[in-house]
Phi, psi and omega in degrees: 000317179297320181296318179296319180296320179298315179297321180296313180296320179298317179296319179296315180299317180295319179297317179297318180297314180295321179296318177298320178296319180297318179296318181295316179298317180297319179296320180294323180292331182279350179274102184288146178297140176257152178223167176278127178296135174292337183273320188241346184074008181262162179287127176223164178295149183299324181295332177270312188287344178242020169256136181303138178281172169256149176239105190257128174283130184233136175293146182218028170270185185299330180275341184266347180254154356284157180269167177244132179100353183293329180295337182271355183283138174278328179223138175231130172260138170236128180216150180287150169233187181296157178081015178064021176252171177242158169243150175253149170235112182264123179258116190233127177260330180250088184244013186298324189243019177282126183303316174201155183232126179157194002283144185274129183239188191274163186276146164240144192301324183293331176295331177300318182290323176294316182298321183294338179296342181249011184052039185273156170272119190274126185248121184207163179236088184089186185194157167287153186301331184287349177268348186299324182300327180277322180290318181295330178273000180055043181282349176214138177296125183214154179244105185260119181297339179288336183241347182241089179292340183276354184264349185216167174214163179258131177274167181256355184267357176222161179262154177298145006268019186264019186235020175271123183227167176215175177200187186302311185295320179291319178298316180296322178299316179294316180298315181292323180294333179268351179071027181283139172287143176257011175264142175299154173300148185301327184265009181278127182237016179101174184252300185269161168261131181247153178301139178302152182303135181088000178240169183216140176270120184243350177050052186302330181267005181279172177272160181296136180214059177284334174229130177242113184252130182246067179287355173297333175269091193290338184281308184260344178041066182284159172206162179237140176238133183274135176249110185294335180286315180271345183061032179235161171261134174262141186258139177230152168197162184052037177062028181205162174303139177272113186248165168268125184295333179295319189249338186079002182276144176288142180286140179225165176203162176265331187229143173230129175244122173263116184247102182283132190222140172286161177198163167222150176291140175285323186198177180292349180280355176097000178294137189254139171256088183279130180282111181259002191239327192286345181090172180171194182263182178170194177216149172246130186236129175197152174052036176079011180228162179217145175230155174286142177223170167225154184235148179224162179206130188275346178199165183302322183259012181275192182256136176283133177243142184244135186231148176274187184292344177264012181062026174263133179297131185289152172251139179262155168286137178305137181139194185279150183228135169254130174251117182256116179273108185253121179292142189300332181275005178235013181299325182294345179273359175267134181224149176243139180230000000 
């Protein structure tokens, strides 16, 4: 009887042990590998960090703001377009659960070159005529709302053209219908250089930059204010905090790059031919300080690199980055305080 009881207890113990092992193995299998994001330098799941991001054109006039999905962007570009307004391009890698993204507006050719630096799938609703030569040649994977009805939808809370939106299911439908790969190119190694883990870029020799005012953008007059406690910059425009309409949260970032750029007008209608290739000056702003930089690019479709006064490529603090394209004849309207 004792022998039978011993065998019974042994079997129960072994079953529990094996069951525990199975649970532990299953838990380990469910822990997805993390990688460094190409956009922010932060740890993200491999399924997100090694999937090509989207680069979405967003309206930024008084009728187009606030936008939806901007809080989820790792990098945002702001550049002038005709009519003294700016457009934003939000580069987003984790867009699976964003309620809506938009409003999605039309393409300008220089944004194509910026988007391609991140191997992004470019999302837009129409285009200026000067971008057609690149779109017609399929030089960049793009989702055009004028030809892809399955990639966007119209909302009822805004009037056209400020009511075109998208989300994960619509983006995936558009991407799949075009047969675009969602894997990065084999030779893609990222855009920015980030500070090594456990270190911080403080720009100790830089000038004070607790407030960065961009009065060169006369319509929205954006500015950033540094918060020493969070070590982030908060974004403002139209005399109010710049929020994400989905969440109501104010937009923040760790890094600001001012990229001074030459341009010529395309025509009397105000369309701009912004020089994205020849290089120029600028500033890098982080942690309440700013330094002078210069930027170079080896080809129209290549990646922009930013260097300090010692010709060393700058490193960014991990986190979100705003790239502000400042036309060379309006640099004097940018101020640091």
